[in-house]
Coordinates of N, CA and C and ligand atoms in Angstrom, one line a residue:
X6 N -23.7 12.0 -15.2 CA -22.7 11.8 -14.2 C -21.8 12.2 -13.8
X7 N -21.0 13.3 -12.3 CA -20.6 14.3 -12.0 C -19.1 13.3 -11.5
X8 N -17.8 13.3 -12.3 CA -17.1 12.7 -12.0 C -17.2 12.4 -10.1
X9 N -15.9 11.3 -10.1 CA -16.3 10.4 -9.2 C -15.3 11.2 -8.2
X10 N -14.8 12.1 -7.0 CA -14.1 12.7 -6.2 C -13.8 12.4 -4.5
X11 N -12.0 12.2 -4.1 CA -12.1 11.7 -3.2 C -11.4 12.6 -2.1
X12 N -11.4 13.3 -0.9 CA -11.8 14.7 0.4 C -10.4 13.5 0.7
X13 N -10.2 14.2 1.7 CA -9.5 14.1 3.7 C -10.1 13.1 4.3
X14 N -11.1 13.2 4.3 CA -11.5 12.3 5.0 C -11.7 10.7 4.7
X15 N -11.9 10.3 3.0 CA -11.6 9.7 2.4 C -10.5 8.9 3.0
X16 N -9.3 9.8 2.9 CA -8.6 8.9 2.7 C -7.6 8.7 4.7
X17 N -8.5 9.4 5.8 CA -8.6 9.4 6.8 C -9.3 8.2 7.1
X18 N -10.9 7.8 6.8 CA -11.7 6.7 6.7 C -11.1 4.8 6.1
X19 N -10.1 5.7 4.5 CA -9.3 4.9 4.5 C -7.9 4.3 5.0
X20 N -7.2 5.1 5.7 CA -5.8 5.4 6.8 C -6.5 4.2 8.3
X21 N -8.0 4.3 8.8 CA -8.5 4.0 9.8 C -8.7 1.9 9.1
X22 N -9.1 2.0 8.0 CA -9.5 0.4 7.7 C -8.5 -0.4 7.6
X23 N -6.8 0.3 7.2 CA -5.8 -0.1 7.3 C -5.2 -0.6 8.3
X24 N -6.0 0.2 9.6 CA -4.8 -0.3 11.0 C -6.4 -1.2 10.7
X25 N -7.6 -1.3 10.4 CA -7.9 -2.8 10.8 C -7.2 -4.5 10.9
X26 N -7.3 -3.5 9.0 CA -7.2 -4.4 8.5 C -5.9 -5.4 9.1
X27 N -4.1 -4.2 9.0 CA -3.1 -5.1 9.6 C -3.9 -5.6 11.3
X28 N -4.1 -5.6 12.0 CA -4.8 -5.9 12.6 C -5.7 -7.3 12.8
X29 N -6.3 -8.3 11.8 CA -6.6 -8.9 11.2 C -5.7 -9.2 10.4
X30 N -5.1 -9.2 10.3 CA -3.8 -9.8 10.0 C -2.5 -10.2 10.0
X31 N -2.4 -9.8 11.3 CA -1.4 -9.2 12.0 C -0.9 -10.8 11.8
X32 N -1.7 -12.6 12.3 CA -0.8 -12.7 12.8 C -0.3 -13.8 11.1
X33 N -1.4 -13.2 10.5 CA -1.0 -14.3 8.8 C 0.7 -13.8 8.4
X34 N 0.1 -12.3 7.7 CA 1.5 -11.8 8.1 C 2.9 -12.4 8.1
X35 N 1.9 -12.6 9.9 CA 3.4 -13.0 10.4 C 4.2 -13.9 9.9
X36 N 3.1 -14.7 10.0 CA 3.3 -16.5 9.6 C 3.9 -16.7 8.1
X37 N 4.0 -15.6 7.1 CA 4.2 -15.9 5.9 C 5.6 -15.3 6.0
X38 N 6.3 -13.9 7.1 CA 7.3 -13.8 7.0 C 8.4 -14.6 8.1
X39 N 8.6 -15.2 8.6 CA 8.8 -16.5 9.5 C 8.7 -17.2 8.6
X40 N 7.9 -17.6 7.7 CA 8.6 -19.0 6.1 C 10.1 -18.7 6.3
X41 N 10.0 -17.1 5.3 CA 10.9 -17.1 5.0 C 12.1 -15.8 5.6
X42 N 11.3 -15.8 6.3 CA 12.4 -14.1 6.7 C 12.5 -13.8 8.2
X43 N 12.0 -13.2 8.8 CA 12.2 -12.9 10.6 C 11.1 -12.6 10.4
X44 N 10.3 -12.6 10.0 CA 8.7 -13.5 11.1 C 8.2 -11.9 11.8
X45 N 8.5 -11.0 11.7 CA 8.4 -9.7 11.9 C 7.5 -8.4 11.2
X46 N 6.9 -9.0 9.6 CA 6.0 -8.3 9.2 C 5.0 -8.2 10.3
X47 N 3.9 -8.7 10.1 CA 2.8 -8.9 10.8 C 2.5 -7.2 12.0
X48 N 3.7 -8.1 13.0 CA 3.6 -7.7 14.4 C 4.9 -6.1 13.7
X49 N 5.7 -5.8 13.2 CA 5.8 -4.3 12.5 C 4.1 -3.3 12.5
X50 N 4.1 -4.1 11.4 CA 2.4 -3.5 10.7 C 2.1 -2.9 11.8
X51 N 1.4 -4.1 12.4 CA 0.7 -4.1 13.7 C 1.6 -2.3 14.3
X52 N 2.5 -2.4 14.7 CA 2.5 -1.4 15.3 C 2.1 -0.2 14.6
X53 N 3.1 0.1 13.0 CA 2.9 1.2 12.9 C 1.5 1.5 12.8
X54 N 0.4 1.2 12.2 CA -0.6 1.4 12.0 C -1.6 1.6 13.5
X55 N -0.8 1.1 14.5 CA -2.2 1.2 15.8 C -1.4 3.2 15.7
X56 N -0.2 3.5 15.4 CA -0.1 5.0 16.3 C -0.4 5.4 14.7
X57 N -0.5 4.8 13.9 CA -1.5 5.6 12.5 C -2.5 6.1 13.0
X58 N -3.6 4.9 14.0 CA -4.7 4.9 14.5 C -5.0 6.0 15.7
X59 N -4.0 5.8 16.3 CA -3.6 6.4 17.6 C -4.0 8.6 17.2
X60 N -3.6 8.3 15.8 CA -2.8 10.3 15.6 C -3.9 10.4 14.6
X61 N -5.1 9.8 14.3 CA -5.5 10.7 13.1 C -6.9 10.8 13.2
X62 N -7.1 11.2 14.4 CA -8.1 11.7 15.0 C -7.4 13.3 14.5
X63 N -5.8 13.6 15.0 CA -5.9 14.8 15.2 C -4.8 14.9 14.4
X64 N -4.7 14.3 13.2 CA -3.4 14.7 12.2 C -4.7 14.7 10.8
X65 N -6.3 14.7 11.5 CA -7.4 14.4 10.1 C -7.2 16.2 10.5
X66 N -7.5 16.2 11.4 CA -8.0 18.1 12.6 C -7.1 19.0 11.7
X67 N -5.7 18.4 12.6 CA -4.5 19.6 11.6 C -3.6 19.3 10.4
X68 N -4.5 19.0 9.6 CA -3.6 18.9 8.1 C -4.9 19.1 7.5
X69 N -4.1 20.6 6.9 CA -4.3 20.9 6.0 C -4.8 21.2 4.2
X70 N -4.4 19.8 4.2 CA -4.5 18.7 2.7 C -4.4 18.0 2.7
X71 N -4.9 16.5 1.7 CA -4.7 15.7 1.9 C -3.6 14.8 2.0
X72 N -2.9 15.8 1.0 CA -1.2 15.7 0.3 C -0.1 15.8 1.8
X73 N -0.5 16.4 3.6 CA -0.3 16.9 4.0 C -1.1 15.7 5.8
X74 N -2.0 14.8 5.6 CA -2.7 13.8 6.3 C -1.0 12.6 6.2
X75 N -1.4 12.7 4.6 CA -0.6 11.1 4.2 C 0.6 10.6 5.0
X76 N 1.2 12.7 4.7 CA 2.6 12.6 5.1 C 3.0 12.0 6.7
X77 N 1.8 12.8 7.8 CA 1.3 12.6 9.0 C 1.9 11.3 8.9
X78 N 1.2 10.4 8.7 CA 0.5 9.1 8.4 C 1.9 8.2 8.3
X79 N 3.1 8.8 7.3 CA 4.0 7.8 6.7 C 5.1 8.0 7.6
X80 N 4.9 10.1 8.3 CA 6.0 9.8 9.4 C 6.1 9.1 10.5
X81 N 5.0 8.5 10.8 CA 4.7 7.6 12.3 C 5.2 5.6 11.7
X82 N 4.8 5.3 10.6 CA 5.1 4.4 10.2 C 6.5 4.1 9.6
X83 N 7.0 4.8 9.1 CA 9.0 5.5 9.3 C 8.9 5.0 10.3
X84 N 8.3 5.7 11.4 CA 9.5 6.6 12.7 C 9.2 5.0 13.4
X85 N 7.7 4.4 13.4 CA 7.8 3.3 14.3 C 7.6 1.2 14.4
X86 N 7.5 1.5 12.3 CA 7.9 0.8 12.0 C 9.6 -0.2 11.4
X87 N 9.6 -1.1 12.6 CA 11.2 -1.4 12.1 C 11.2 -2.6 10.6
X88 N 12.0 -2.8 10.6 CA 12.3 -3.7 9.1 C 12.1 -3.1 7.9
X89 N 12.2 -3.8 7.0 CA 12.0 -2.9 5.7 C 11.0 -2.4 5.8
X90 N 10.0 -3.7 5.8 CA 8.8 -2.6 5.9 C 8.2 -1.5 6.1
X91 N 8.4 -0.8 6.9 CA 8.5 0.5 7.7 C 8.8 1.8 6.9
X92 N 10.6 2.1 6.6 CA 10.1 2.4 5.1 C 9.8 2.8 4.7
X93 N 9.9 1.4 3.6 CA 9.0 1.3 2.0 C 7.5 1.7 2.5
X94 N 6.5 1.6 3.2 CA 5.3 1.6 3.4 C 5.8 3.6 4.0
X95 N 6.0 3.6 5.0 CA 6.6 5.1 5.5 C 6.3 6.5 4.5
X96 N 7.3 5.8 3.2 CA 8.1 6.3 2.1 C 6.8 6.9 0.5
X97 N 6.2 6.0 0.8 CA 4.8 5.0 0.2 C 3.5 6.4 0.4
X98 N 3.3 6.4 1.3 CA 1.6 7.3 2.0 C 3.2 8.9 1.8
X99 N 4.4 9.0 2.6 CA 5.3 9.9 3.2 C 4.7 11.1 1.7
X100 N 5.0 10.0 -0.1 CA 5.9 10.9 -1.5 C 4.0 10.7 -2.3
X101 N 3.5 9.9 -2.0 CA 2.0 9.6 -2.3 C 1.1 10.8 -2.3
X102 N 1.4 12.4 -1.9 CA 0.5 13.4 -2.5 C 1.7 14.5 -2.7
X103 N 3.1 14.2 -3.1 CA 3.7 15.2 -4.0 C 3.6 16.1 -4.7
X104 N 1.8 15.6 -5.7 CA 2.1 16.5 -6.7 C 0.5 17.1 -6.7
X105 N -0.4 17.2 -5.5 CA -1.0 17.6 -4.7 C -1.7 18.3 -3.5
X106 N -0.7 19.0 -3.5 CA 0.1 20.1 -2.4 C -1.3 20.6 -2.4
X107 N -2.2 20.8 -1.0 CA -3.2 22.7 -0.9 C -4.6 21.4 -1.7
X108 N -4.2 19.8 -2.3 CA -5.8 20.4 -2.8 C -6.3 19.1 -1.7
X109 N -7.7 19.3 -1.7 CA -9.0 19.4 -0.3 C -9.1 18.1 -0.8
X110 N -9.7 18.3 -2.8 CA -10.5 17.2 -2.9 C -9.8 16.8 -4.2
X111 N -9.5 15.7 -4.9 CA -9.0 14.8 -5.7 C -9.4 14.0 -6.9
X112 N -9.6 13.8 -8.3 CA -10.4 13.1 -9.2 C -9.7 12.0 -9.2
X113 N -10.1 10.2 -9.8 CA -9.8 9.7 -10.3 C -7.8 8.6 -10.5
X114 N -8.4 10.3 -11.7 CA -6.8 10.2 -12.4 C -5.5 10.9 -11.3
X115 N -6.1 11.8 -10.1 CA -5.6 12.1 -9.2 C -4.7 11.0 -8.5
X116 N -5.6 10.1 -7.6 CA -5.4 9.3 -6.9 C -4.9 8.6 -7.7
X117 N -4.6 7.8 -9.0 CA -3.6 7.3 -10.3 C -2.1 7.7 -9.5
X118 N -2.2 9.3 -10.1 CA -1.1 9.3 -10.0 C -0.1 9.3 -8.5
X119 N -1.5 9.4 -6.9 CA -0.5 8.8 -5.9 C 0.0 7.8 -6.0
X120 N -0.3 6.9 -6.5 CA -0.3 4.8 -6.3 C 0.6 4.8 -6.7
X121 N 1.0 6.3 -8.2 CA 2.4 5.7 -9.4 C 3.3 6.7 -8.4
X122 N 3.3 7.8 -7.7 CA 4.8 8.9 -6.7 C 4.7 7.7 -5.7
X123 N 3.7 6.8 -4.7 CA 3.9 5.9 -3.8 C 5.1 4.4 -4.4
X124 N 4.0 4.4 -5.7 CA 4.9 2.2 -5.4 C 6.5 3.2 -6.0
X125 N 6.6 4.7 -7.2 CA 8.4 5.4 -7.2 C 9.4 5.5 -5.6
X126 N 8.2 5.8 -4.6 CA 9.2 6.2 -4.2 C 9.6 5.0 -3.2
X127 N 9.2 3.9 -3.4 CA 9.1 2.8 -2.7 C 10.2 1.4 -3.2
X128 N 9.9 2.0 -4.9 CA 10.9 1.0 -5.2 C 12.5 2.0 -5.4
X129 N 12.4 3.8 -5.5 CA 13.5 4.3 -5.0 C 14.5 3.9 -4.1
X130 N 13.6 3.9 -2.3 CA 14.0 3.0 -1.6 C 14.2 1.6 -1.5
X131 N 13.8 0.9 -2.4 CA 13.6 -0.6 -2.2 C 15.1 -1.1 -2.6
X132 N 15.1 -0.5 -4.7 CA 16.1 -0.9 -5.7 C 15.9 -2.5 -6.1
X133 N 14.8 -2.6 -6.0 CA 14.4 -3.9 -6.2 C 13.7 -3.3 -7.9
X134 N 13.2 -4.8 -8.8 CA 12.8 -4.4 -9.9 C 12.0 -5.7 -9.2
X135 N 10.9 -5.7 -10.3 CA 9.9 -6.9 -10.7 C 11.2 -8.3 -11.3
X136 N 10.2 -9.0 -10.1 CA 10.7 -10.0 -10.4 C 11.5 -9.9 -9.5
X137 N 11.6 -9.4 -8.2 CA 12.7 -10.1 -6.8 C 12.5 -11.1 -6.3
X138 N 10.7 -11.0 -5.7 CA 10.4 -11.4 -5.0 C 10.2 -10.3 -3.9
X139 N 9.3 -9.1 -3.6 CA 9.1 -8.2 -3.3 C 7.3 -7.5 -3.8
X140 N 7.6 -7.0 -2.5 CA 5.7 -5.4 -2.7 C 6.1 -5.7 -4.3
X141 N 6.5 -5.4 -5.3 CA 7.1 -4.6 -6.0 C 5.8 -5.8 -7.3
X142 N 6.2 -6.4 -6.7 CA 5.5 -7.8 -7.8 C 4.1 -7.8 -7.7
X143 N 3.0 -7.5 -7.0 CA 2.0 -6.9 -6.3 C 1.5 -5.5 -7.7
X144 N 2.5 -4.6 -6.5 CA 1.6 -3.4 -7.3 C 2.4 -2.6 -8.6
X145 N 4.1 -3.6 -9.1 CA 3.9 -3.0 -10.5 C 2.6 -3.2 -11.8
X146 N 2.0 -4.6 -11.6 CA 1.4 -5.2 -12.7 C -0.1 -4.3 -12.2
X147 N -0.4 -3.6 -11.3 CA -1.5 -3.2 -10.8 C -1.0 -2.4 -11.5
X148 N -0.3 -1.4 -10.6 CA -0.2 0.9 -11.0 C -0.3 0.5 -12.8
X149 N 0.4 -0.2 -13.4 CA 0.2 -0.4 -15.0 C -1.4 -0.4 -15.8
X150 N -1.5 -1.0 -15.2 CA -3.3 -1.6 -15.3 C -3.8 0.5 -14.9
X151 N -4.0 0.8 -14.0 CA -4.5 1.9 -13.4 C -3.7 3.2 -14.0
X152 N -2.1 2.7 -14.5 CA -2.0 3.8 -15.6 C -3.0 3.4 -17.4
X153 N -2.9 2.5 -17.8 CA -3.7 3.1 -19.1 C -5.5 2.8 -18.9
X154 N -6.0 2.9 -17.5 CA -7.2 2.7 -17.5 C -7.9 4.5 -17.3
X155 N -7.5 5.7 -16.2 CA -7.4 5.7 -15.1 C -8.0 6.5 -15.7
X156 N -8.9 6.8 -17.6 CA -9.5 7.3 -18.0 C -11.3 7.0 -18.3
X157 N -11.1 5.3 -17.7 CA -12.1 5.3 -18.2 C -13.6 5.3 -17.3
X158 N -14.6 5.0 -17.5 CA -16.3 5.4 -17.2 C -16.0 5.6 -15.4
X159 N -15.7 3.7 -15.1 CA -15.8 3.7 -13.9 C -15.0 3.8 -13.6
X160 N -14.0 4.2 -12.2 CA -13.1 4.4 -11.7 C -12.9 2.4 -10.4
X161 N -14.2 2.4 -10.5 CA -14.0 1.3 -8.7 C -13.9 0.1 -9.9
X162 N -14.8 -0.7 -11.1 CA -14.7 -0.6 -11.8 C -12.5 -1.4 -12.2
X163 N -12.3 -0.4 -12.7 CA -11.1 0.4 -12.7 C -9.9 -0.2 -11.8
X164 N -10.2 -0.1 -11.1 CA -9.5 -0.8 -9.2 C -9.4 -1.8 -9.1
X165 N -10.8 -2.7 -8.8 CA -10.9 -4.0 -9.3 C -10.6 -4.4 -9.2
X166 N -10.1 -4.4 -11.5 CA -9.2 -5.0 -11.5 C -7.2 -4.7 -12.2
X167 N -8.4 -3.8 -11.5 CA -6.1 -3.5 -11.1 C -5.5 -4.3 -9.7
X168 N -6.7 -4.5 -8.5 CA -6.0 -5.0 -7.4 C -6.2 -6.7 -8.0
X169 N -7.2 -7.1 -8.5 CA -7.2 -8.9 -8.5 C -5.7 -8.7 -9.3
X170 N -5.6 -8.0 -10.6 CA -3.4 -8.3 -10.8 C -2.6 -7.5 -10.1
X171 N -2.4 -7.4 -9.0 CA -1.7 -6.8 -7.7 C -2.1 -8.1 -6.9
X172 N -2.7 -8.9 -6.6 CA -3.5 -10.3 -5.8 C -2.4 -11.8 -6.4
X173 N -2.7 -11.4 -7.7 CA -1.6 -11.8 -8.4 C -0.5 -11.8 -8.9
X174 N 0.0 -10.8 -8.5 CA 1.1 -10.2 -8.6 C 2.0 -11.6 -7.4
X175 N 0.8 -11.4 -6.2 CA 1.5 -11.0 -4.7 C 1.6 -13.2 -5.2
X176 N 0.9 -13.1 -6.0 CA 0.1 -14.9 -5.9 C 2.2 -14.6 -7.0
X177 N 2.2 -14.6 -7.7 CA 3.5 -15.5 -9.0 C 4.5 -14.7 -8.1
X178 N 4.6 -14.4 -6.6 CA 6.1 -14.6 -5.7 C 6.3 -15.8 -5.8
X179 N 5.2 -17.1 -5.0 CA 5.3 -17.6 -4.6 C 6.8 -18.6 -5.0
X180 N 6.8 -19.0 -6.9 CA 8.0 -19.8 -7.7 C 9.2 -18.9 -7.7
X181 N 9.2 -17.8 -6.7 CA 10.9 -17.3 -7.4 C 11.1 -17.3 -6.4
X182 N 13.0 -17.5 -7.0 CA 13.5 -16.7 -5.3 C 14.0 -15.3 -5.4
X183 N 14.7 -15.5 -4.4 CA 14.4 -13.2 -3.4 C 14.7 -13.0 -4.0
X184 N 15.6 -11.9 -4.7 CA 16.8 -10.5 -4.8 C 16.2 -10.0 -4.0
X185 N 16.3 -9.7 -3.1 CA 15.7 -8.1 -1.6 C 15.5 -9.3 -0.8
X186 N 15.8 -8.8 0.4 CA 15.6 -9.1 1.5 C 16.4 -10.2 2.3
X187 N 15.8 -10.3 3.6 CA 16.4 -11.5 4.5 C 16.3 -12.9 3.4
X188 N 14.8 -13.4 2.5 CA 14.7 -14.3 1.8 C 16.1 -13.9 0.9
X189 N 16.8 -13.4 0.5 CA 17.4 -13.5 -0.4 C 18.0 -14.7 0.3
X190 N 19.3 -15.3 1.6 CA 20.0 -16.1 2.2 C 19.5 -17.3 1.7
X191 N 18.2 -17.8 1.6 CA 18.1 -18.7 1.7 C 17.6 -19.5 0.5
X192 N 18.4 -18.6 -0.7 CA 18.2 -19.6 -1.6 C 17.0 -20.3 -2.4
X193 N 17.1 -21.1 -3.4 CA 15.8 -21.4 -3.2 C 14.9 -22.1 -2.1
X194 N 15.2 -22.1 -1.6 CA 14.8 -22.3 -0.3 C 13.5 -21.4 0.2
X195 N 13.0 -20.2 -0.6 CA 13.3 -18.9 -0.5 C 11.4 -19.4 -1.9
X196 N 11.4 -20.9 -2.4 CA 10.6 -20.9 -3.5 C 9.5 -21.6 -2.5
X197 N 8.5 -21.2 -3.1 CA 7.5 -22.3 -3.0 C 6.5 -21.6 -1.2
X198 N 6.7 -20.5 -1.2 CA 6.8 -19.4 -0.7 C 6.1 -18.4 -0.8
X199 N 5.1 -17.4 -0.6 CA 4.8 -16.3 -0.6 C 5.2 -15.1 -0.4
X200 N 5.9 -13.9 -1.3 CA 6.5 -13.2 -0.2 C 5.7 -11.3 0.6
X201 N 6.0 -12.4 1.7 CA 4.9 -10.7 3.4 C 4.6 -9.4 2.5
X202 N 5.7 -8.9 1.7 CA 5.5 -7.3 1.6 C 4.1 -7.0 0.0
X203 N 4.1 -8.5 -0.1 CA 3.7 -8.6 -1.8 C 2.0 -8.9 -1.0
X204 N 2.4 -9.4 -0.2 CA 0.6 -9.9 0.4 C 0.1 -9.2 0.4
X205 N 0.3 -8.3 2.3 CA 0.2 -6.9 2.9 C 0.1 -5.7 1.5
X206 N 0.8 -5.7 0.3 CA 0.7 -4.3 0.4 C -0.5 -4.3 -1.3
X207 N -0.9 -5.8 -1.3 CA -2.0 -6.0 -2.1 C -3.6 -5.5 -1.7
X208 N -3.4 -6.3 -0.1 CA -4.5 -5.8 1.3 C -4.8 -4.2 1.4
X209 N -3.1 -4.3 1.4 CA -4.0 -2.3 1.4 C -4.3 -1.5 0.5
X210 N -4.0 -1.7 -0.8 CA -4.2 -1.1 -2.1 C -6.2 -1.8 -2.2
X211 N -6.1 -2.8 -1.4 CA -7.8 -3.3 -1.7 C -8.4 -2.4 -0.9
X212 N -7.8 -1.8 -0.1 CA -9.0 -0.8 1.2 C -9.0 0.7 0.9
X213 N -8.2 0.8 -0.5 CA -8.5 1.9 -1.5 C -10.0 1.6 -1.4
X214 N -9.9 0.5 -2.7 CA -11.2 -0.4 -3.5 C -12.3 0.1 -2.5
X215 N -12.0 -0.3 -1.4 CA -13.6 -0.7 -0.5 C -14.0 0.2 -0.1
X216 N -13.4 1.6 0.0 CA -13.8 2.8 0.5 C -13.9 3.4 -1.0
X217 N -13.9 3.5 -1.7 CA -14.5 3.5 -2.7 C -16.0 3.1 -3.6
X218 N -16.2 2.3 -2.8 CA -17.5 1.0 -3.2 C -17.9 2.0 -2.8
X219 N -18.3 2.9 -1.4 CA -19.2 3.5 -0.7 C -19.1 5.0 -0.7
X220 N -17.9 5.1 -1.2 CA -18.3 6.7 -1.8 C -19.5 7.3 -2.9
Ligands
MG309 MG1 11.1 -9.2 8.4

């Protein structure tokens, strides 16, 4: 079997599916955020991904490589999305492709490196750590698994397990006190609620998995 590769269209389809996912989960993510935050997560994400979706065809055409497509989309999220999630997800997509400039096709190992760059960008901007009740509680454990298994023979199986770990990571935020964001002010009242960003982040990574199943 030849090595699985992913091209610009793969990322274009993923972004389109992320926009659909965001619409479907708009109210759900907003509900999670109204439990412990300011109740705008789903609304903000929807505004951002509608902008990504509206420009997607044009960006796909004008982007000379995968890096550029992701950067253009990340810039839209950064500029259109309010709250904490805009800058965080914006930097994820902006930084994802920084090591694959010029490439129009990548391997699964490249993909793992992209997730790493994106997660590090979130970490850099948000200054959060594992256990702070943020999206990193979902992303970091999944990334660790991806890095350990990036050369395994079946990328879909590896990503499937990583997404399952991320989903568990989102669940793991429920009993935590928040050390970042608005939920911090709630102190112990944040206990019993899932962090909205941790939920949206595993669900967005899951979109890559669903797209990989069709490659
Ligand atoms: Mg909010």
